[in-house]
Coordinates of C-alpha atoms and ligand atoms in Angstrom, one line a residue:
X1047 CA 34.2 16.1 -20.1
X1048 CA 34.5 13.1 -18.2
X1049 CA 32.4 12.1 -14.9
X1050 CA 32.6 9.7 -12.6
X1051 CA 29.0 9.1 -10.7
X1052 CA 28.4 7.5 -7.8
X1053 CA 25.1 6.2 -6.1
X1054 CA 24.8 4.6 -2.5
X1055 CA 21.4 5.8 -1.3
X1056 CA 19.2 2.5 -1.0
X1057 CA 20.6 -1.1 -2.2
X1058 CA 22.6 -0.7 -4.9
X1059 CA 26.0 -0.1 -5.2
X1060 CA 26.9 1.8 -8.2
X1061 CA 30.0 3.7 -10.4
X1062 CA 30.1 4.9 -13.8
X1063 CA 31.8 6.9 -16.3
X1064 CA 30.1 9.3 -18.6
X1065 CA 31.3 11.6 -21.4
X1066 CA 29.6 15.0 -21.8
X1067 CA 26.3 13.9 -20.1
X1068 CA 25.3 11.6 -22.9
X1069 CA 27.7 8.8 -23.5
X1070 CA 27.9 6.1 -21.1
X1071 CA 31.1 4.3 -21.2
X1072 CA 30.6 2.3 -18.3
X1073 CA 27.7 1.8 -16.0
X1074 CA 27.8 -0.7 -13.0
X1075 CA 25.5 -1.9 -10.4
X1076 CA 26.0 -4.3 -7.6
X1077 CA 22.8 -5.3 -6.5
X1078 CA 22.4 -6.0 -3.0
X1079 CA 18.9 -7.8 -3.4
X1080 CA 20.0 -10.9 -2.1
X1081 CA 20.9 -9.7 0.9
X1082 CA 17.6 -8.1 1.8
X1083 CA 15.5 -10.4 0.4
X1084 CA 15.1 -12.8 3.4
X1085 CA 14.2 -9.7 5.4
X1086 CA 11.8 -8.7 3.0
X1087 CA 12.9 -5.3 2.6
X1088 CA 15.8 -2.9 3.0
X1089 CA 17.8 -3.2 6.1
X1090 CA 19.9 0.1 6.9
X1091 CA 23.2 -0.9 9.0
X1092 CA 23.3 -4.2 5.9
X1093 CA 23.2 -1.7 3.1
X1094 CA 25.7 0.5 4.8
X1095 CA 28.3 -2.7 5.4
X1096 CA 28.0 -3.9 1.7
X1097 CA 28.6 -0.4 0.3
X1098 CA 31.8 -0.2 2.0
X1099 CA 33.3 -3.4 1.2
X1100 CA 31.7 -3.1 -2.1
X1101 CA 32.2 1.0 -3.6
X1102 CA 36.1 0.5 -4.4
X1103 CA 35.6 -3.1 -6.5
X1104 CA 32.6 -1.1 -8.3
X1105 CA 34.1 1.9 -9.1
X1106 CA 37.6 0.1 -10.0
X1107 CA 35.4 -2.2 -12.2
X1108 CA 33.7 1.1 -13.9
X1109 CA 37.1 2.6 -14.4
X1110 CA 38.3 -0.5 -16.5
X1111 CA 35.1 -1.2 -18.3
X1112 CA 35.3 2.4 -20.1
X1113 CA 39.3 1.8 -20.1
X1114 CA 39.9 5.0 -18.0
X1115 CA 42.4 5.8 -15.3
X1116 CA 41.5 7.6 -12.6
X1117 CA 43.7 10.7 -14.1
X1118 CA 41.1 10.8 -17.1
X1119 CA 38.3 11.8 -15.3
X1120 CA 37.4 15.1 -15.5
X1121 CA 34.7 15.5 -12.1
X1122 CA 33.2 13.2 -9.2
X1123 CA 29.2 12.9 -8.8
X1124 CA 27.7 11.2 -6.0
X1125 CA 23.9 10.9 -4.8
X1126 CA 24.3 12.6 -1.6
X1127 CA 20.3 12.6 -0.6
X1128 CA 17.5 12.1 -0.1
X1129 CA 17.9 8.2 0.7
X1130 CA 19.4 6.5 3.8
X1131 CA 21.5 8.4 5.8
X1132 CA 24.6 5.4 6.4
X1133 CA 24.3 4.4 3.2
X1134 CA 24.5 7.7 1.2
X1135 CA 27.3 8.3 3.4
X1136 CA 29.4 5.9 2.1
X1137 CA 29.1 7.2 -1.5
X1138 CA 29.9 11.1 -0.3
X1139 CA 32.9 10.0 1.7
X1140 CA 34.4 8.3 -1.4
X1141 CA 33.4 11.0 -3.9
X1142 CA 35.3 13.4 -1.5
X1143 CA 38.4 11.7 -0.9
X1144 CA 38.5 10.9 -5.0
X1145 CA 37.8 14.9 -5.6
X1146 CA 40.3 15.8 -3.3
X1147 CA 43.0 13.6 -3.9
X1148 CA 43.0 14.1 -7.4
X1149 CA 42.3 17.6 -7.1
X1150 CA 39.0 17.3 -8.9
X1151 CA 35.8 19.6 -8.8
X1152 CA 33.0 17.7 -6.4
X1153 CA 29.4 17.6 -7.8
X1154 CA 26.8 16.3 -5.0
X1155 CA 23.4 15.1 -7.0
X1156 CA 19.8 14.9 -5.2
X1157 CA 18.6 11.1 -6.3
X1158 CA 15.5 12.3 -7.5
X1159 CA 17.6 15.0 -10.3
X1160 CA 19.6 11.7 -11.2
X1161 CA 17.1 9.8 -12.1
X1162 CA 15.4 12.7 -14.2
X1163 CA 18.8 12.6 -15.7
X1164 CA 18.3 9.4 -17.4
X1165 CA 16.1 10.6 -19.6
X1166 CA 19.0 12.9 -21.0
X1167 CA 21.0 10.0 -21.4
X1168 CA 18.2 8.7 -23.4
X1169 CA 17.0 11.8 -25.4
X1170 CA 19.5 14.8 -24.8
X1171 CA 17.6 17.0 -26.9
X1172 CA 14.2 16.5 -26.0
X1173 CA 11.9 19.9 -26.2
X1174 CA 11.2 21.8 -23.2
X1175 CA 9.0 22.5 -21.2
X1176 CA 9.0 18.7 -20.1
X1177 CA 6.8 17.2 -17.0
X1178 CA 8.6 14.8 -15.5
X1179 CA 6.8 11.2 -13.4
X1180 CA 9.3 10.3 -11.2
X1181 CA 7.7 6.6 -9.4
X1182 CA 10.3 4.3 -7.7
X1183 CA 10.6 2.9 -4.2
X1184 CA 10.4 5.5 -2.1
X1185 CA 8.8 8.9 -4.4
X1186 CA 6.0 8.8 -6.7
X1187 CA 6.3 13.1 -7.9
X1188 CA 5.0 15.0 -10.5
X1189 CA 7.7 17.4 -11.2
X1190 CA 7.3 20.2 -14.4
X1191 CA 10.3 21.2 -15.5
X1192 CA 10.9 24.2 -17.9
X1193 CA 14.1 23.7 -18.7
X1194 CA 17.6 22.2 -17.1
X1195 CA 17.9 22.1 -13.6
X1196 CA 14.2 23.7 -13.2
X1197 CA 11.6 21.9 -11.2
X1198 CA 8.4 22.6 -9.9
X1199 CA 7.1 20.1 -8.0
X1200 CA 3.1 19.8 -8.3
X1201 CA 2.3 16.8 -6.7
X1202 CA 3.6 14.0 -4.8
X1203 CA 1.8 10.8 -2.5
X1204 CA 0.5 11.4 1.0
X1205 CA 1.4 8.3 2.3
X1206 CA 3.2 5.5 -0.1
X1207 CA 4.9 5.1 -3.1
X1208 CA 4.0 3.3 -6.1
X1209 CA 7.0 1.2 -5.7
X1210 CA 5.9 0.3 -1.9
X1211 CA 3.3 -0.5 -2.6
X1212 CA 4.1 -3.3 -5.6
X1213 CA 6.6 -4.2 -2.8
X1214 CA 4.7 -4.0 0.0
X1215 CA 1.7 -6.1 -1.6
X1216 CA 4.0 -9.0 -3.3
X1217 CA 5.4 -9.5 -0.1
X1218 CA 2.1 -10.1 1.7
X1219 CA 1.4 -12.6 -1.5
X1220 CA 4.6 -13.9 -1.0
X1221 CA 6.4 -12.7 -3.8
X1222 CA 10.3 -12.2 -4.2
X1223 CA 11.8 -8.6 -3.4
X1224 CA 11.6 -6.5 -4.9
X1225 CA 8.0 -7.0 -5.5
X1226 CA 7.5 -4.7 -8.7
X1227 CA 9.1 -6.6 -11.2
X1228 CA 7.1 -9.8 -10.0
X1229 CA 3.6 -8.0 -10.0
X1230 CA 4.8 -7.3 -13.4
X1231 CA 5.6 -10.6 -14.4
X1232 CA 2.8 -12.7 -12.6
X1233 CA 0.2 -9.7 -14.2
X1234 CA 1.1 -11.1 -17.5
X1235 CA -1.1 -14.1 -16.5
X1236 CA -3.9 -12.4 -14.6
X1237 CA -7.1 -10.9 -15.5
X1238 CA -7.2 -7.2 -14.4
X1239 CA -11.0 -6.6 -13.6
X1240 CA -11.4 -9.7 -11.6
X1241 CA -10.4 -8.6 -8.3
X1242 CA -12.5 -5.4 -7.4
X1243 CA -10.3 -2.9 -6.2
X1244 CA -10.4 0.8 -5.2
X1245 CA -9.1 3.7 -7.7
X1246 CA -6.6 5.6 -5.5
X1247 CA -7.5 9.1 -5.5
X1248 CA -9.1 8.6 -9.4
X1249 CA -12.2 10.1 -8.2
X1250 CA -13.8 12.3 -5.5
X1251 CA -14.9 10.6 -2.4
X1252 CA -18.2 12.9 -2.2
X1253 CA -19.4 13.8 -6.4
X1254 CA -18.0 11.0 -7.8
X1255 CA -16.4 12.9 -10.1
X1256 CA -12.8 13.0 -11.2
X1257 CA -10.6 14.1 -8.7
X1258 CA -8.6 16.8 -10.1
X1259 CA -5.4 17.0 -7.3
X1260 CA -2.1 15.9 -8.9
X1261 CA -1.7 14.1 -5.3
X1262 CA -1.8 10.5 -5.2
X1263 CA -2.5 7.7 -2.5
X1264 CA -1.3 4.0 -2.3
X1265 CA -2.4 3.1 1.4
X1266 CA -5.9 2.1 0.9
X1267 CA -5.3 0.3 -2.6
X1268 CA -2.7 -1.6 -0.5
X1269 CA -5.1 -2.2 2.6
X1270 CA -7.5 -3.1 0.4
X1271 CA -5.4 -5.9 -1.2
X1272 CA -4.1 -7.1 1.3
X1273 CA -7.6 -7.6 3.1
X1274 CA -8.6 -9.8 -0.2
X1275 CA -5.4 -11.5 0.1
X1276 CA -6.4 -13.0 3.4
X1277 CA -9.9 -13.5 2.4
X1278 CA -9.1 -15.8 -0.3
X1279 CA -8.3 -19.4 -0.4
X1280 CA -4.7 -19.7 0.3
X1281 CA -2.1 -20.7 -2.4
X1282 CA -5.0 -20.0 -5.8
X1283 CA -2.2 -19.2 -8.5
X1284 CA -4.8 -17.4 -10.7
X1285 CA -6.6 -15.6 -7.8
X1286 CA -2.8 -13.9 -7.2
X1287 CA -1.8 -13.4 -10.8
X1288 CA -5.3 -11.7 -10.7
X1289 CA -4.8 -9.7 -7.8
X1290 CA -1.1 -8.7 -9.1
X1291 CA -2.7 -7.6 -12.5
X1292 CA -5.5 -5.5 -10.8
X1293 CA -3.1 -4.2 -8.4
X1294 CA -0.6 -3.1 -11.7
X1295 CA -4.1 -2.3 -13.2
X1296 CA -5.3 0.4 -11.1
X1297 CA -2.1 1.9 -9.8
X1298 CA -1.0 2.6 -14.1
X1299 CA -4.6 4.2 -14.6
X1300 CA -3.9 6.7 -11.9
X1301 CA -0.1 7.4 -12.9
X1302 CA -1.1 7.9 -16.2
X1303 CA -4.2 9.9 -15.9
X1304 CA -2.6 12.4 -13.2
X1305 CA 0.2 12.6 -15.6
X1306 CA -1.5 13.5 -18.6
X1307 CA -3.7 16.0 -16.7
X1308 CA -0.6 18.1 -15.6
X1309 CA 1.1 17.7 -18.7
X1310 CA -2.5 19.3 -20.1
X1311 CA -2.5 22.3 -17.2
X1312 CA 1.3 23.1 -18.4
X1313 CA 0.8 23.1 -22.1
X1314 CA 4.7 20.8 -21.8
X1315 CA 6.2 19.3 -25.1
X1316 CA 7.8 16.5 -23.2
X1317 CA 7.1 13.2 -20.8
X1318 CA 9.4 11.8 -18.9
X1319 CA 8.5 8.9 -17.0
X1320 CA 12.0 7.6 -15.0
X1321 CA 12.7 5.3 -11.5
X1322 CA 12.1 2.0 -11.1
X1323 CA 8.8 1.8 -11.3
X1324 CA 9.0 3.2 -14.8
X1325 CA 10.7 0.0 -15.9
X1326 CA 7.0 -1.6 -15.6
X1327 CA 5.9 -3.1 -18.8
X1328 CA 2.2 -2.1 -18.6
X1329 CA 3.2 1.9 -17.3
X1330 CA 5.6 2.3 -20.3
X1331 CA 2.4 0.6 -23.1
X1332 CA 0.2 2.8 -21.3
X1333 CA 2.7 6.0 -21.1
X1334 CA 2.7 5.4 -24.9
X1335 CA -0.4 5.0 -26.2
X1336 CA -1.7 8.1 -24.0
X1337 CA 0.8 10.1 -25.1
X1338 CA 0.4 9.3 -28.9
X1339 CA -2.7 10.1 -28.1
X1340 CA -2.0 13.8 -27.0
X1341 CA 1.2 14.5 -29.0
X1342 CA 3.5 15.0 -26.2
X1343 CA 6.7 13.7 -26.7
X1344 CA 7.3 10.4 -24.5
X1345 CA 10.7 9.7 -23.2
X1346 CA 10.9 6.4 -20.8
X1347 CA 14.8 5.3 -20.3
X1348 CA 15.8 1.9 -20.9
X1349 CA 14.9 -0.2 -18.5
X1350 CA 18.4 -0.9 -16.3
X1351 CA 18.2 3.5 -16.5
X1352 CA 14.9 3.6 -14.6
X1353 CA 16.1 1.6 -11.3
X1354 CA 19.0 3.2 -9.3
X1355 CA 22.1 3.4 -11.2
X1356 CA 25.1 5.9 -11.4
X1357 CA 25.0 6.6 -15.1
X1358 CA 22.1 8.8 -14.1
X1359 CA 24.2 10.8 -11.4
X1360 CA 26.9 11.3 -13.9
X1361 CA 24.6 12.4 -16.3
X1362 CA 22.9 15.1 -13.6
X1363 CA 26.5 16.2 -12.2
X1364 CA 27.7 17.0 -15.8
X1365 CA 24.4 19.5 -16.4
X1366 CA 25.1 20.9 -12.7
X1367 CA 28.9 21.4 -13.5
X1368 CA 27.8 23.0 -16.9
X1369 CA 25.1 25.6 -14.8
X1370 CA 27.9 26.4 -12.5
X1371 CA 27.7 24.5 -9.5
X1372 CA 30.3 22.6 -7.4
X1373 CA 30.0 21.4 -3.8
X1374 CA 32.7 21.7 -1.2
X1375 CA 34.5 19.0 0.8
X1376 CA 31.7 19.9 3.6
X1377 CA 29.0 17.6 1.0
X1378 CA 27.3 16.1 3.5
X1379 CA 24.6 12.9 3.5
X1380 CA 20.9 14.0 3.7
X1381 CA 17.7 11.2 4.5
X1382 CA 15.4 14.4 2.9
X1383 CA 16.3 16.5 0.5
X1384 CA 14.5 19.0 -1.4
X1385 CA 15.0 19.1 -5.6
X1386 CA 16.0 22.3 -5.1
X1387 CA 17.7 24.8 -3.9
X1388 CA 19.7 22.2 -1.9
X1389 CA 22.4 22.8 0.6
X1390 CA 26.1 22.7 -0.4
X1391 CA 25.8 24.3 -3.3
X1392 CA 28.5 27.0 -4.3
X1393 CA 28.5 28.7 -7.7
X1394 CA 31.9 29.7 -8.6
Ligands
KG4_1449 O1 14.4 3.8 -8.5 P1 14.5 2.5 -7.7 O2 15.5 1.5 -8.3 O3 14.9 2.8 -6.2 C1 14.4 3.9 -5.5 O4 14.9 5.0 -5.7 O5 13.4 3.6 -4.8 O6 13.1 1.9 -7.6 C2 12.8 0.7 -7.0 C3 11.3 0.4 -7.1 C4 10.9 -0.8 -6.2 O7 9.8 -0.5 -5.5 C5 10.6 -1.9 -7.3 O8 9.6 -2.8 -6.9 C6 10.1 -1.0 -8.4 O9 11.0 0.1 -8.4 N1 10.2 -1.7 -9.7 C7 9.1 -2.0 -10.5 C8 9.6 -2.7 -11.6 N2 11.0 -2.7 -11.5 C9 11.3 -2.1 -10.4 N3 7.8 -1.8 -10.3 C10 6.9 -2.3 -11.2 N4 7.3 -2.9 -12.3 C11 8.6 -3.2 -12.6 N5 9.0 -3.8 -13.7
ZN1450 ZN1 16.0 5.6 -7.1

């Protein structure tokens, strides 16, 4: 079975074609970095613009690149939340117009299940029960899952998410956006116990002991970087490679202790550890060696299948299609959106 995925919901624009859920025969991604990164962040109504003039090009680039026609394909999956509203639109009015003009079945994907998803283009048989770390830009969740298209979600952040927070503190150091991949670069060169920082949510406020919540906090790591930031003498390279590798230091120490402790409290076989923030070098060493550790079975996609792409919403719409679910033409776009059960659905 062949499906096309789309994914519209943040910057990048993205089509590709996927056989049975495992076999990627074409994955593209526009990137629209350049575009934001003078505004240092996302802008809405710019995503939006570049997703229209960009979606066709894409998807007719991902059609040739696995030398398909559009007759080949089989369904049409497309990210239709959580993520912003105009841009997800985009993506669920061109999934809708493909599914019915071609008279295909329509399979709308919640982002977060996608990127889950590209761990099973990574290791389609891994053992269940699996726990699953899903830490990008905008969701840092501890999800258990006991088997396909099963989540329980046990924790989440209260206020930001890993990813913001690499962005939001490279951009006060006056990094490039986005700022995860340059915390992880510039860490490389930094000494991690040089800057004293706090351990988000690592230990109780009141014993001092370890603080046993699967919840997580970024806003007063980030306050409290940002207040050394402007204490220090402008422009020091190593005080900022420093700063980034504390900063990468303390936020992988939480991720992969509150990881470990719910993979413990649910007995699972399997980590995953997917979104873009799983694409950091130090998270994946550390995911590694603590899971060697523990004998639970690691799997961390390939890097370009961590951050946003549509192999991953291909992947997620064929095990959907499989469990019986299609969406009707009503799909809409949704800025929140529960893993599940999530509106739209219809089982045949
Ligand atoms: O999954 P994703 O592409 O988009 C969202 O759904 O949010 O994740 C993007 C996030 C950004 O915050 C970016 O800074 C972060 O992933 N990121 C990284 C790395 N690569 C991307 N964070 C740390 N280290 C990296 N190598
Ligand atoms: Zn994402």
């Amino acid at each position: 079975m062949r499906v096309l995925g789309i994914e519209t919901s943040c910057d990048e624009t993205a089509a590709a074609v996927v056989r049975d859920g495992r076999i990627i025969e074409s994955n593209v991604v526009a990137s629209q970095a350049d575009l934001h990164r003078r505004f240092g962040g996302v802008v809405p109504e710019l995503a939006s613009r570049k997703h229209i003039e960009r979606l066709l090009p894409v998807i007719d680039d991902a059609l040739e690149q696995a030398g398909v026609a559009l007759r080949d394909l089989d369904a049409v999956a497309v990210t239709y939340g959580p993520g912003l509203v105009g841009a997800l639109a985009v993506g669920v009015a061109a999934a809708k117009s493909l599914a019915l003009s071609l008279d295909l079945p329509l399979i709308g994907v919640n982002h977060l299940e996608g990127h889950i998803y590209a761990a099973f283009l990574t290791a389609p048989d891994l053992p269940f029960p699996a726990l699953a770390l899903v830490v990008s830009g905008a969701h840092t969740d501890l999800v258990g899952m006991p088997d396909h298209g099963q989540y329980h979600v046990l924790g989440r952040t209260r206020d930001d998410a890993a990813g913001e927070a690499f962005d939001k503190i490279a951009r006060a150091m006056g990094l490039g956006y986005p700022g995860g991949p340059e915390i992880d670069r510039l860490a490389r060169v930094g000494d991690p116990r040089a800057v004293p920082l706090p351990a988000p949510m690592a230990f109780r406020r009141s014993s001092g002991r370890a603080d046993d919540s699967l919840e997580f906090s970024f806003s007063g790591l980030k306050t409290a970087a940002l207040r050394t930031l402007h204490a220090a003498a402008a422009g020091d390279g190593q005080f900022k490679a420093n700063l980034a590798a504390g900063v990468q230091r303390v936020v992988v120490d939480v991720l992969v202790a509150k990881t470990m402790r719910a993979a413990r409290s649910l007995g699972v076989k399997t980590v995953i550890v997917v979104g873009g923030v799983a694409a950091n070098t130090l998270l994946r060493a550390e995911g590694a060696r603590a899971c060697a550790a523990a004998g639970y079975r690691l799997v961390v996609p390939p890097p370009p299948l961590c951050t946003d792409n549509a192999a991953m919403i291909a992947a997620a719409g064929y095990y959907r299609f499989s469990r019986g679910y299609r969406s009707d033409l009503g799909l809409g776009a949704y800025s929140d959106l529960p893993l599940e059960p999530t509106p739209n659905d219809s089982s045949p």
